[in-house]
DNA sequence: CAGGTTGCTGCCGTTTCGGCAACAGCTATA
DNA sequence: TATAGCTGTTGCCGAAACGGCAGCAACCTG
């Protein structure tokens, strides 16, 4: 099922690899063939699509426009293929998800396992990365569904849903703060803290609050792994900060205690956005999984916020 | 700039014409070439795309899926072309509008004239039709922007905006009702009425109200032209019913009087929806005109409803 | 300067595409 | 019922497009 011009696919490969010869290797054709297709394309568009450097090729403005079109075409072709296949029953395909680390502990494995138990034909590709990388992966067409901290609203992506979870401190059971119901940032800063590096979204959520204070605390540890921060907190090294979402099971094990954070009397929220490329229609199977994801996150948002409403 | 497989374009032509030979004539190629491309396409998809009858070809289910994909591809190609051309400055293109008759009296000519005075390069194609035909024209890709009475919300179209205007009675200046500020349906039915045929959306707005009454009135005249109904009302033949939107200038000429309709004490609304094909990104130029249209209609909605709020 | 990379271009065999003419199947009309 | 006109399909063949090979100049790297 390859009824689109080779030039389309060649252009796409060249754009991704940034090199004609690399694209040729990827496509298992001669580099001359790729080169000619690109030249023909540029002639038809009437404008150069790449800037040639000694190192390879870079997109021009027109090239980026064409890249957008080509991505729309190829993604919609994917959707068509998937929908046709699911019509004939013998479906097999892949749902590709890019998300931040908070989801890996419970939300995503639960959902995928549940979906797989109902439909073995659908396979999944999940990649964990930072929030801005999630959005970039969607733009590049490397992921179908993206879950990231919602800081700014990107215009080329569609925000399918926005769920807010409380940000809180994570301490070991023996920690002096562990008996409290909620904590303030000031109370936490009296102890060694495990700070997130700027590549984690938590950094950008907490930094404005910390910057308001006159004295900036010296962090005991800086890390870029949610999991590592969690394990460090469990060993009593210090106070970690996390979204409430990622630590459900751990707090059930009572190794760790999650303390919702209060700032000037009001909760600190972490907004989780679910994103999809705007100029795109998802395959029916992917869309139904997306609906499940939104529903599940909505359910957890409701449940967890209700639980802490009781506490407060 | 034709970098898509001929099979794509051939399929599109065959779908539109419903015949291979007609498509061949349209494309200026031999019918055998078209036939072969369709056969090749069916082989690649692995399923027949058309049902062959002696009269021509009809889409199968898979064929309709491919038609959707092909339309997405071609419309997005259009957008790409338009955006590239507008980048280089020398732009010329067409904005295609399908709308109901109510718009032709003032809204659309004003907007198009205003837009043309600012940008001569953009040309327009406007086609007047019934509400359901407007939606169908969008689905078939024959129009970029559609304006229709919003009765049901079609899932494959995106409702860009929804504006509500008052439905009212239209009578000559000498008509006994002409001195009233508002009228009820009962008051109108005491006189000969000019009734819309089912192909006009007004019929579907008024029919439920009329059906509630025990005695169904005998209409003096039935018509399917907004303009004709307006002229008849001006000649004192009877009471016509129209959306307030279409008759601004006429009521200024004081040939006709527009009387907002009240039903059981509350106004009768006519919802005007602006539609675009959902699986599509509009060219920048088309999109900017769409924004103007939405703003203009919003302005009229605000102004007219405010005017009649004073009256009531 | 040498060895690697890059994109580009004749040359040539293979594949694909399109046009012509003929075929079978169907419908409408006389 | 026969005929004329329409439909899509299929050999045949020339033309165009495509892809592979080898060699070119230009550039970066060590």
CSV table of C-alpha atoms (C1' of nucleotides) in Angstrom, one decimal, chain A residues 20-21 32 35 52 57, chain C residues 6-11:
chain,number,residue,atom,x,y,z
A,20,UNK,CA,20.7,12.5,1.3
A,21,UNK,CA,23.1,9.6,1.7
A,32,UNK,CA,21.5,9.4,-6.6
A,35,UNK,CA,19.1,13.4,-4.8
A,52,UNK,CA,23.1,22.6,1.3
A,57,UNK,CA,20.9,19.5,4.4
C,6,DT,C1',28.9,15.6,1.4
C,7,DG,C1',25.6,16.4,-3.0
C,8,DC,C1',25.5,16.1,-7.9
C,9,DT,C1',25.6,14.1,-12.8
C,10,DG,C1',26.3,11.1,-17.3
C,11,DC,C1',25.2,6.6,-18.8
